[in-house]
PDB file of C-alpha atoms in Angstrom:
ATOM      1  CA  LEU H 148      92.942  61.795  46.696  1.00 44.00           C
ATOM      2  CA  PHE H 149      93.669  60.903  50.341  1.00 44.00           C
ATOM      3  CA  GLY H 150      97.351  61.434  51.016  1.00 43.00           C
ATOM      4  CA  TYR H 151      97.840  63.395  47.787  1.00 46.00           C
ATOM      5  CA  PRO H 152      99.980  66.529  48.305  1.00 49.00           C
ATOM      6  CA  LYS H 153      97.568  69.457  48.402  1.00 54.00           C
ATOM      7  CA  ASP H 154      99.932  71.721  46.462  1.00 57.00           C
ATOM      8  CA  LYS H 155      99.801  69.262  43.551  1.00 57.00           C
ATOM      9  CA  LEU H 156      96.010  69.091  43.236  1.00 60.00           C
ATOM     10  CA  GLY H 157      94.734  70.697  40.065  1.00 64.00           C
ATOM     11  CA  ALA H 158      91.860  70.972  37.612  1.00 67.00           C
ATOM     12  CA  ASP H 159      92.247  67.366  36.468  1.00 79.00           C
ATOM     13  CA  ASP H 160      91.809  66.150  40.044  1.00 77.00           C
ATOM     14  CA  ALA H 161      88.720  68.296  40.521  1.00 78.00           C
ATOM     15  CA  ALA H 162      87.270  66.879  37.319  1.00 83.00           C
ATOM     16  CA  LEU H 163      87.990  63.355  38.587  1.00 85.00           C
ATOM     17  CA  VAL H 164      86.076  64.055  41.797  1.00 85.00           C
ATOM     18  CA  LEU H 165      83.124  65.512  39.902  1.00 86.00           C
ATOM     19  CA  ARG H 166      83.048  62.512  37.562  1.00 89.00           C
ATOM     20  CA  GLY H 167      83.018  60.223  40.580  1.00 89.00           C
ATOM     21  CA  CYS H 168      80.147  62.176  42.109  1.00 89.00           C
ATOM     22  CA  CYS H 169      78.151  61.977  38.880  1.00 92.00           C
ATOM     23  CA  ASP H 170      78.809  58.249  38.537  1.00 93.00           C
ATOM     24  CA  LYS H 171      77.358  57.607  42.001  1.00 93.00           C
ATOM     25  CA  ILE H 172      74.430  59.956  41.429  1.00 93.00           C
ATOM     26  CA  HIS H 173      73.508  58.063  38.267  1.00 94.00           C
ATOM     27  CA  GLU H 174      74.039  54.684  39.985  1.00 94.00           C
ATOM     28  CA  ALA H 175      71.558  55.800  42.627  1.00 92.00           C
ATOM     29  CA  GLY H 176      69.023  56.708  39.956  1.00 92.00           C
ATOM     30  CA  ALA H 177      69.177  60.430  40.714  1.00 93.00           C
ATOM     31  CA  VAL H 178      70.141  63.544  38.767  1.00 93.00           C
ATOM     32  CA  LEU H 179      72.484  66.433  39.521  1.00 91.00           C
ATOM     33  CA  CYS H 180      70.645  69.751  39.538  1.00 90.00           C
ATOM     34  CA  GLY H 181      72.467  72.995  40.203  1.00 84.00           C
ATOM     35  CA  GLY H 182      75.538  73.699  42.252  1.00 85.00           C
ATOM     36  CA  HIS H 183      78.223  76.282  42.925  1.00 84.00           C
ATOM     37  CA  THR H 184      81.998  76.558  43.242  1.00 82.00           C
ATOM     38  CA  TRP H 185      84.417  78.451  45.458  1.00 81.00           C
ATOM     39  CA  VAL H 186      88.171  78.948  45.767  1.00 80.00           C
ATOM     40  CA  ASP H 187      90.096  77.384  48.650  1.00 77.00           C
ATOM     41  CA  THR H 188      93.534  76.007  49.428  1.00 76.00           C
ATOM     42  CA  GLU H 189      92.133  72.466  49.549  1.00 75.00           C
ATOM     43  CA  LEU H 190      89.927  70.440  47.232  1.00 75.00           C
ATOM     44  CA  TRP H 191      86.371  69.988  48.527  1.00 78.00           C
ATOM     45  CA  ALA H 192      83.258  68.378  47.099  1.00 82.00           C
ATOM     46  CA  GLY H 193      79.851  67.806  48.650  1.00 84.00           C
ATOM     47  CA  LEU H 194      76.279  67.008  47.714  1.00 87.00           C
ATOM     48  CA  ALA H 195      72.894  67.764  49.259  1.00 88.00           C
ATOM     49  CA  VAL H 196      70.167  65.215  48.543  1.00 88.00           C
ATOM     50  CA  THR H 197      66.540  66.178  48.020  1.00 91.00           C
ATOM     51  CA  GLY H 198      63.781  63.669  47.388  1.00 89.00           C
ATOM     52  CA  ALA H 199      60.460  62.223  48.464  1.00 90.00           C
ATOM     53  CA  VAL H 200      59.471  58.957  50.109  1.00 88.00           C
ATOM     54  CA  HIS H 201      56.108  57.249  50.437  1.00 90.00           C
ATOM     55  CA  PRO H 202      55.138  57.489  54.143  1.00 89.00           C
ATOM     56  CA  GLU H 203      54.148  53.819  54.230  1.00 87.00           C
ATOM     57  CA  LYS H 204      57.530  52.740  52.843  1.00 87.00           C
ATOM     58  CA  ALA H 205      59.744  54.853  55.095  1.00 92.00           C
ATOM     59  CA  VAL H 206      61.982  53.106  57.639  1.00 96.00           C
ATOM     60  CA  THR H 207      62.908  55.483  60.474  1.00 97.00           C
ATOM     61  CA  ASN H 208      65.377  55.221  63.348  1.00 97.00           C
ATOM     62  CA  ALA H 209      62.558  55.198  65.906  1.00 97.00           C
ATOM     63  CA  GLY H 210      61.065  51.710  65.660  1.00 97.00           C
ATOM     64  CA  ALA H 211      63.566  49.363  67.331  1.00 98.00           C
ATOM     65  CA  ARG H 212      61.798  46.915  69.663  1.00 98.00           C
ATOM     66  CA  PRO H 213      62.999  44.821  72.612  1.00 98.00           C
ATOM     67  CA  GLY H 214      64.120  41.413  71.359  1.00 98.00           C
ATOM     68  CA  ASP H 215      65.238  42.731  67.966  1.00 98.00           C
ATOM     69  CA  ALA H 216      68.620  41.814  66.523  1.00 98.00           C
ATOM     70  CA  LEU H 217      70.928  44.631  65.404  1.00 98.00           C
ATOM     71  CA  VAL H 218      72.644  44.175  62.034  1.00 98.00           C
ATOM     72  CA  LEU H 219      75.506  46.305  60.650  1.00 98.00           C
ATOM     73  CA  THR H 220      76.208  46.176  56.913  1.00 98.00           C
ATOM     74  CA  LYS H 221      79.701  47.710  56.513  1.00 98.00           C
ATOM     75  CA  PRO H 222      82.977  47.496  58.458  1.00 98.00           C
ATOM     76  CA  LEU H 223      84.046  50.330  60.756  1.00 98.00           C
ATOM     77  CA  GLY H 224      87.330  52.213  60.956  1.00 97.00           C
ATOM     78  CA  GLY H 225      87.370  53.996  57.610  1.00 97.00           C
ATOM     79  CA  GLY H 226      88.061  57.381  59.186  1.00 97.00           C
ATOM     80  CA  ILE H 227      91.130  56.074  60.999  1.00 97.00           C
ATOM     81  CA  VAL H 228      92.514  54.444  57.848  1.00 97.00           C
ATOM     82  CA  THR H 229      92.001  57.505  55.640  1.00 94.00           C
ATOM     83  CA  LEU H 230      93.613  59.731  58.282  1.00 95.00           C
ATOM     84  CA  ALA H 231      96.558  57.345  58.402  1.00 95.00           C
ATOM     85  CA  ALA H 232      96.810  57.541  54.606  1.00 92.00           C
ATOM     86  CA  THR H 233      97.181  61.325  54.741  1.00 89.00           C
ATOM     87  CA  GLN H 234     100.012  60.795  57.233  1.00 91.00           C
ATOM     88  CA  GLY H 235     101.729  58.161  55.091  1.00 91.00           C
ATOM     89  CA  LYS H 236     100.972  55.418  57.627  1.00 92.00           C
ATOM     90  CA  ALA H 237      98.596  53.233  55.580  1.00 91.00           C
ATOM     91  CA  ASP H 238      99.443  51.043  52.608  1.00 87.00           C
ATOM     92  CA  ALA H 239      97.753  51.736  49.277  1.00 89.00           C
ATOM     93  CA  SER H 240      96.091  48.302  49.345  1.00 90.00           C
ATOM     94  CA  VAL H 241      94.563  49.052  52.752  1.00 90.00           C
ATOM     95  CA  LEU H 242      93.227  52.389  51.559  1.00 93.00           C
ATOM     96  CA  GLU H 243      91.840  50.764  48.400  1.00 94.00           C
ATOM     97  CA  THR H 244      89.787  48.331  50.505  1.00 95.00           C
ATOM     98  CA  VAL H 245      88.353  51.158  52.577  1.00 96.00           C
ATOM     99  CA  VAL H 246      87.572  53.335  49.554  1.00 94.00           C
ATOM    100  CA  ARG H 247      85.846  50.402  47.869  1.00 95.00           C
ATOM    101  CA  SER H 248      83.597  50.110  50.914  1.00 96.00           C
ATOM    102  CA  MET H 249      82.944  53.860  51.076  1.00 95.00           C
ATOM    103  CA  THR H 250      82.023  54.070  47.410  1.00 94.00           C
ATOM    104  CA  ALA H 251      79.532  51.201  47.653  1.00 96.00           C
ATOM    105  CA  LEU H 252      76.008  52.600  47.870  1.00 96.00           C
ATOM    106  CA  ASN H 253      73.669  51.477  50.647  1.00 97.00           C
ATOM    107  CA  ARG H 254      70.983  51.018  48.003  1.00 95.00           C
ATOM    108  CA  THR H 255      71.238  47.219  47.875  1.00 97.00           C
ATOM    109  CA  ALA H 256      71.178  46.890  51.663  1.00 98.00           C
ATOM    110  CA  SER H 257      68.240  49.291  51.898  1.00 97.00           C
ATOM    111  CA  GLU H 258      66.180  47.532  49.243  1.00 96.00           C
ATOM    112  CA  THR H 259      66.943  44.140  50.781  1.00 98.00           C
ATOM    113  CA  MET H 260      65.966  45.115  54.311  1.00 98.00           C
ATOM    114  CA  ARG H 261      62.704  46.627  53.078  1.00 96.00           C
ATOM    115  CA  ARG H 262      61.816  43.431  51.258  1.00 96.00           C
ATOM    116  CA  VAL H 263      62.479  41.381  54.393  1.00 98.00           C
ATOM    117  CA  GLY H 264      60.677  43.866  56.651  1.00 97.00           C
ATOM    118  CA  VAL H 265      62.532  45.556  59.522  1.00 98.00           C
ATOM    119  CA  HIS H 266      61.566  47.754  62.454  1.00 98.00           C
ATOM    120  CA  ALA H 267      64.154  50.557  62.227  1.00 98.00           C
ATOM    121  CA  ALA H 268      67.396  51.610  60.569  1.00 98.00           C
ATOM    122  CA  THR H 269      69.935  54.408  60.439  1.00 98.00           C
ATOM    123  CA  ASP H 270      73.051  55.086  58.428  1.00 97.00           C
ATOM    124  CA  VAL H 271      76.387  55.264  60.232  1.00 98.00           C
ATOM    125  CA  THR H 272      78.266  58.434  59.318  1.00 95.00           C
ATOM    126  CA  GLY H 273      80.009  61.288  61.117  1.00 96.00           C
ATOM    127  CA  PHE H 274      78.633  60.682  64.610  1.00 97.00           C
ATOM    128  CA  SER H 275      80.253  57.205  64.600  1.00 98.00           C
ATOM    129  CA  PHE H 276      78.711  53.788  65.126  1.00 98.00           C
ATOM    130  CA  LEU H 277      78.079  54.317  68.840  1.00 98.00           C
ATOM    131  CA  GLY H 278      76.801  57.847  68.278  1.00 98.00           C
ATOM    132  CA  HIS H 279      74.229  56.772  65.711  1.00 98.00           C
ATOM    133  CA  ALA H 280      73.339  53.668  67.744  1.00 98.00           C
ATOM    134  CA  SER H 281      72.599  55.810  70.778  1.00 98.00           C
ATOM    135  CA  ILE H 282      70.522  58.239  68.711  1.00 98.00           C
ATOM    136  CA  MET H 283      68.540  55.296  67.328  1.00 98.00           C
ATOM    137  CA  ALA H 284      68.124  53.795  70.803  1.00 98.00           C
ATOM    138  CA  ARG H 285      66.847  57.069  72.257  1.00 98.00           C
ATOM    139  CA  ALA H 286      64.479  57.651  69.327  1.00 98.00           C
ATOM    140  CA  SER H 287      63.099  54.131  69.860  1.00 98.00           C
ATOM    141  CA  GLY H 288      62.808  54.447  73.644  1.00 98.00           C
ATOM    142  CA  ALA H 289      64.961  51.336  74.054  1.00 98.00           C
ATOM    143  CA  ASP H 290      68.357  50.169  75.299  1.00 98.00           C
ATOM    144  CA  PHE H 291      70.895  48.370  73.096  1.00 98.00           C
ATOM    145  CA  GLU H 292      73.659  45.899  73.806  1.00 98.00           C
ATOM    146  CA  ILE H 293      76.571  45.723  71.350  1.00 98.00           C
ATOM    147  CA  ARG H 294      78.937  42.746  71.234  1.00 98.00           C
ATOM    148  CA  SER H 295      82.237  44.333  70.263  1.00 98.00           C
ATOM    149  CA  LEU H 296      83.790  41.094  69.000  1.00 97.00           C
ATOM    150  CA  SER H 297      80.914  40.731  66.511  1.00 98.00           C
ATOM    151  CA  VAL H 298      81.314  44.179  64.951  1.00 98.00           C
ATOM    152  CA  PRO H 299      82.877  44.103  61.436  1.00 98.00           C
ATOM    153  CA  VAL H 300      86.025  46.228  61.416  1.00 97.00           C
ATOM    154  CA  PHE H 301      88.824  46.947  58.974  1.00 94.00           C
ATOM    155  CA  LEU H 302      91.554  45.010  60.793  1.00 85.00           C
ATOM    156  CA  GLU H 303      94.144  47.618  59.851  1.00 93.00           C
ATOM    157  CA  ALA H 304      92.059  50.235  61.680  1.00 96.00           C
ATOM    158  CA  LEU H 305      92.497  48.424  64.988  1.00 96.00           C
ATOM    159  CA  ASP H 306      96.269  48.312  64.545  1.00 96.00           C
ATOM    160  CA  LEU H 307      96.389  51.991  63.615  1.00 97.00           C
ATOM    161  CA  ALA H 308      94.127  52.970  66.515  1.00 97.00           C
ATOM    162  CA  GLU H 309      96.413  51.014  68.840  1.00 96.00           C
ATOM    163  CA  LYS H 310      99.276  53.180  67.542  1.00 95.00           C
ATOM    164  CA  GLY H 311      97.366  56.378  68.352  1.00 95.00           C
ATOM    165  CA  VAL H 312      95.805  57.252  64.989  1.00 96.00           C
ATOM    166  CA  PHE H 313      92.462  58.817  65.947  1.00 95.00           C
ATOM    167  CA  LEU H 314      90.539  61.685  64.369  1.00 95.00           C
ATOM    168  CA  PRO H 315      89.744  64.684  66.605  1.00 95.00           C
ATOM    169  CA  LEU H 316      86.085  64.190  65.658  1.00 96.00           C
ATOM    170  CA  GLY H 317      86.331  60.688  67.097  1.00 96.00           C
ATOM    171  CA  LYS H 318      87.325  62.196  70.443  1.00 96.00           C
ATOM    172  CA  SER H 319      84.449  64.667  70.128  1.00 97.00           C
ATOM    173  CA  ASN H 320      82.056  61.777  69.491  1.00 97.00           C
ATOM    174  CA  ALA H 321      83.298  59.962  72.580  1.00 97.00           C
ATOM    175  CA  ASP H 322      82.825  63.099  74.678  1.00 97.00           C
ATOM    176  CA  SER H 323      79.398  63.873  73.216  1.00 97.00           C
ATOM    177  CA  PHE H 324      77.911  60.419  73.752  1.00 97.00           C
ATOM    178  CA  GLU H 325      79.705  59.299  76.926  1.00 94.00           C
ATOM    179  CA  ASP H 326      76.547  59.755  79.021  1.00 96.00           C
ATOM    180  CA  ARG H 327      74.622  57.378  76.740  1.00 97.00           C
ATOM    181  CA  VAL H 328      77.266  54.664  76.270  1.00 98.00           C
ATOM    182  CA  ARG H 329      78.575  52.168  78.834  1.00 98.00           C
ATOM    183  CA  LEU H 330      81.784  50.434  77.808  1.00 98.00           C
ATOM    184  CA  ASP H 331      82.743  47.239  79.589  1.00 98.00           C
ATOM    185  CA  PRO H 332      86.324  47.493  80.933  1.00 97.00           C
ATOM    186  CA  SER H 333      87.243  44.438  78.854  1.00 97.00           C
ATOM    187  CA  VAL H 334      86.732  46.347  75.564  1.00 98.00           C
ATOM    188  CA  PRO H 335      90.218  47.342  74.257  1.00 97.00           C
ATOM    189  CA  MET H 336      90.966  51.040  73.765  1.00 97.00           C
ATOM    190  CA  ALA H 337      91.655  50.448  70.057  1.00 97.00           C
ATOM    191  CA  MET H 338      88.178  48.970  69.596  1.00 98.00           C
ATOM    192  CA  THR H 339      86.637  51.866  71.528  1.00 98.00           C
ATOM    193  CA  ARG H 340      88.325  54.294  69.146  1.00 98.00           C
ATOM    194  CA  VAL H 341      86.982  52.408  66.133  1.00 98.00           C
ATOM    195  CA  LEU H 342      83.456  52.399  67.583  1.00 98.00           C
ATOM    196  CA  PHE H 343      83.617  56.203  67.945  1.00 98.00           C
ATOM    197  CA  ASP H 344      85.370  56.715  64.585  1.00 98.00           C
ATOM    198  CA  PRO H 345      83.458  59.063  62.226  1.00 97.00           C
ATOM    199  CA  GLN H 346      82.582  57.266  58.997  1.00 96.00           C
ATOM    200  CA  THR H 347      82.265  58.584  55.474  1.00 90.00           C
ATOM    201  CA  SER H 348      79.550  56.602  53.689  1.00 91.00           C
ATOM    202  CA  GLY H 349      79.305  53.992  56.412  1.00 97.00           C
ATOM    203  CA  GLY H 350      76.812  51.163  56.390  1.00 98.00           C
ATOM    204  CA  LEU H 351      73.324  50.720  57.781  1.00 98.00           C
ATOM    205  CA  LEU H 352      72.504  49.761  61.364  1.00 98.00           C
ATOM    206  CA  ILE H 353      69.270  47.767  61.169  1.00 98.00           C
ATOM    207  CA  SER H 354      66.888  46.622  63.898  1.00 98.00           C
ATOM    208  CA  VAL H 355      65.089  43.484  62.771  1.00 98.00           C
ATOM    209  CA  GLU H 356      62.822  40.971  64.490  1.00 98.00           C
ATOM    210  CA  ASN H 357      65.055  38.248  65.919  1.00 98.00           C
ATOM    211  CA  LYS H 358      63.359  35.451  63.975  1.00 98.00           C
ATOM    212  CA  LYS H 359      64.079  37.322  60.725  1.00 98.00           C
ATOM    213  CA  LYS H 360      67.760  38.034  61.342  1.00 98.00           C
ATOM    214  CA  ASP H 361      69.064  34.960  59.536  1.00 98.00           C
ATOM    215  CA  ILE H 362      66.777  35.618  56.578  1.00 98.00           C
ATOM    216  CA  LEU H 363      68.028  39.193  56.394  1.00 98.00           C
ATOM    217  CA  LEU H 364      71.680  38.163  56.627  1.00 98.00           C
ATOM    218  CA  ASP H 365      71.298  35.456  53.989  1.00 98.00           C
ATOM    219  CA  LYS H 366      69.664  37.836  51.552  1.00 98.00           C
ATOM    220  CA  LEU H 367      72.213  40.591  52.212  1.00 98.00           C
ATOM    221  CA  HIS H 368      75.065  38.161  51.593  1.00 98.00           C
ATOM    222  CA  GLU H 369      73.374  36.855  48.446  1.00 98.00           C
ATOM    223  CA  GLN H 370      73.184  40.437  47.167  1.00 97.00           C
ATOM    224  CA  GLY H 371      76.874  41.056  47.793  1.00 97.00           C
ATOM    225  CA  VAL H 372      76.656  42.844  51.150  1.00 98.00           C
ATOM    226  CA  LEU H 373      79.202  40.411  52.523  1.00 97.00           C
ATOM    227  CA  ALA H 374      80.287  42.350  55.625  1.00 97.00           C
ATOM    228  CA  ALA H 375      76.804  42.316  57.175  1.00 98.00           C
ATOM    229  CA  ARG H 376      76.815  40.892  60.709  1.00 98.00           C
ATOM    230  CA  VAL H 377      74.572  40.690  63.759  1.00 98.00           C
ATOM    231  CA  VAL H 378      76.343  43.016  66.197  1.00 98.00           C
ATOM    232  CA  GLY H 379      73.967  43.124  69.141  1.00 98.00           C
ATOM    233  CA  SER H 380      70.384  43.305  70.306  1.00 98.00           C
ATOM    234  CA  VAL H 381      67.672  45.578  71.622  1.00 98.00           C
ATOM    235  CA  THR H 382      67.497  44.517  75.259  1.00 98.00           C
ATOM    236  CA  ARG H 383      64.596  46.411  76.817  1.00 97.00           C
ATOM    237  CA  GLU H 384      62.506  49.537  76.797  1.00 97.00           C
ATOM    238  CA  GLY H 385      64.610  52.360  78.199  1.00 95.00           C
ATOM    239  CA  GLY H 386      66.108  55.767  77.826  1.00 93.00           C
ATOM    240  CA  GLY H 387      68.420  55.052  74.939  1.00 97.00           C
ATOM    241  CA  LYS H 388      71.469  53.602  76.645  1.00 98.00           C
ATOM    242  CA  VAL H 389      73.992  51.537  74.679  1.00 98.00           C
ATOM    243  CA  SER H 390      76.089  48.933  76.496  1.00 98.00           C
ATOM    244  CA  VAL H 391      79.200  47.563  74.811  1.00 98.00           C
ATOM    245  CA  VAL H 392      80.570  44.229  75.981  1.00 98.00           C
TER     246      VAL H 392
END
């Protein structure tokens, strides 16, 4: 519904959204229980997830270790592209690619990384890639280095960011995490904007033992997680700083 005139949204569109939610809930092996509705000038839909996890099978964001490789499983820049779509600045084919990525569950990537065995992981959502990376680094008591040229990005997002398309929340992310992130002057402004872009249903950022990184990538690619890339490394024990080169 991105870019759809809000005055033309109706009951059929709401039903479409709810069907989409239910499809993904069932794909994840969950059930929908309860809910409520309200009246607004815009169409909204959201879900709260409740569940349980075996403590010995949980992967937290606090276990990254010096020497680990950092793997990202989905491209960045979805927020910029969807904003551009609402402004009539993004082609339908571009938006379709981004939506396909957003609607892909992280279930396959999660199950694969747990089979391989990893030290830490986090999902990349509203706080942006660099925001979640810095949270993970601080929780792990380690410093990260990110290689910007290795980060998977929707190419259209870079072009749009270059033209000034940037969500206000992206600016808020940059302001909120500026004391934890060091950007090399060589990193283009467009790439910086993508790295701080809030994501809807972004991928997983995974910290894995360096000798396992190729195994993890091979298995992710075999399972259809084709965008997965090594994007950096855990450099040392530290206070949670993230350097971008």
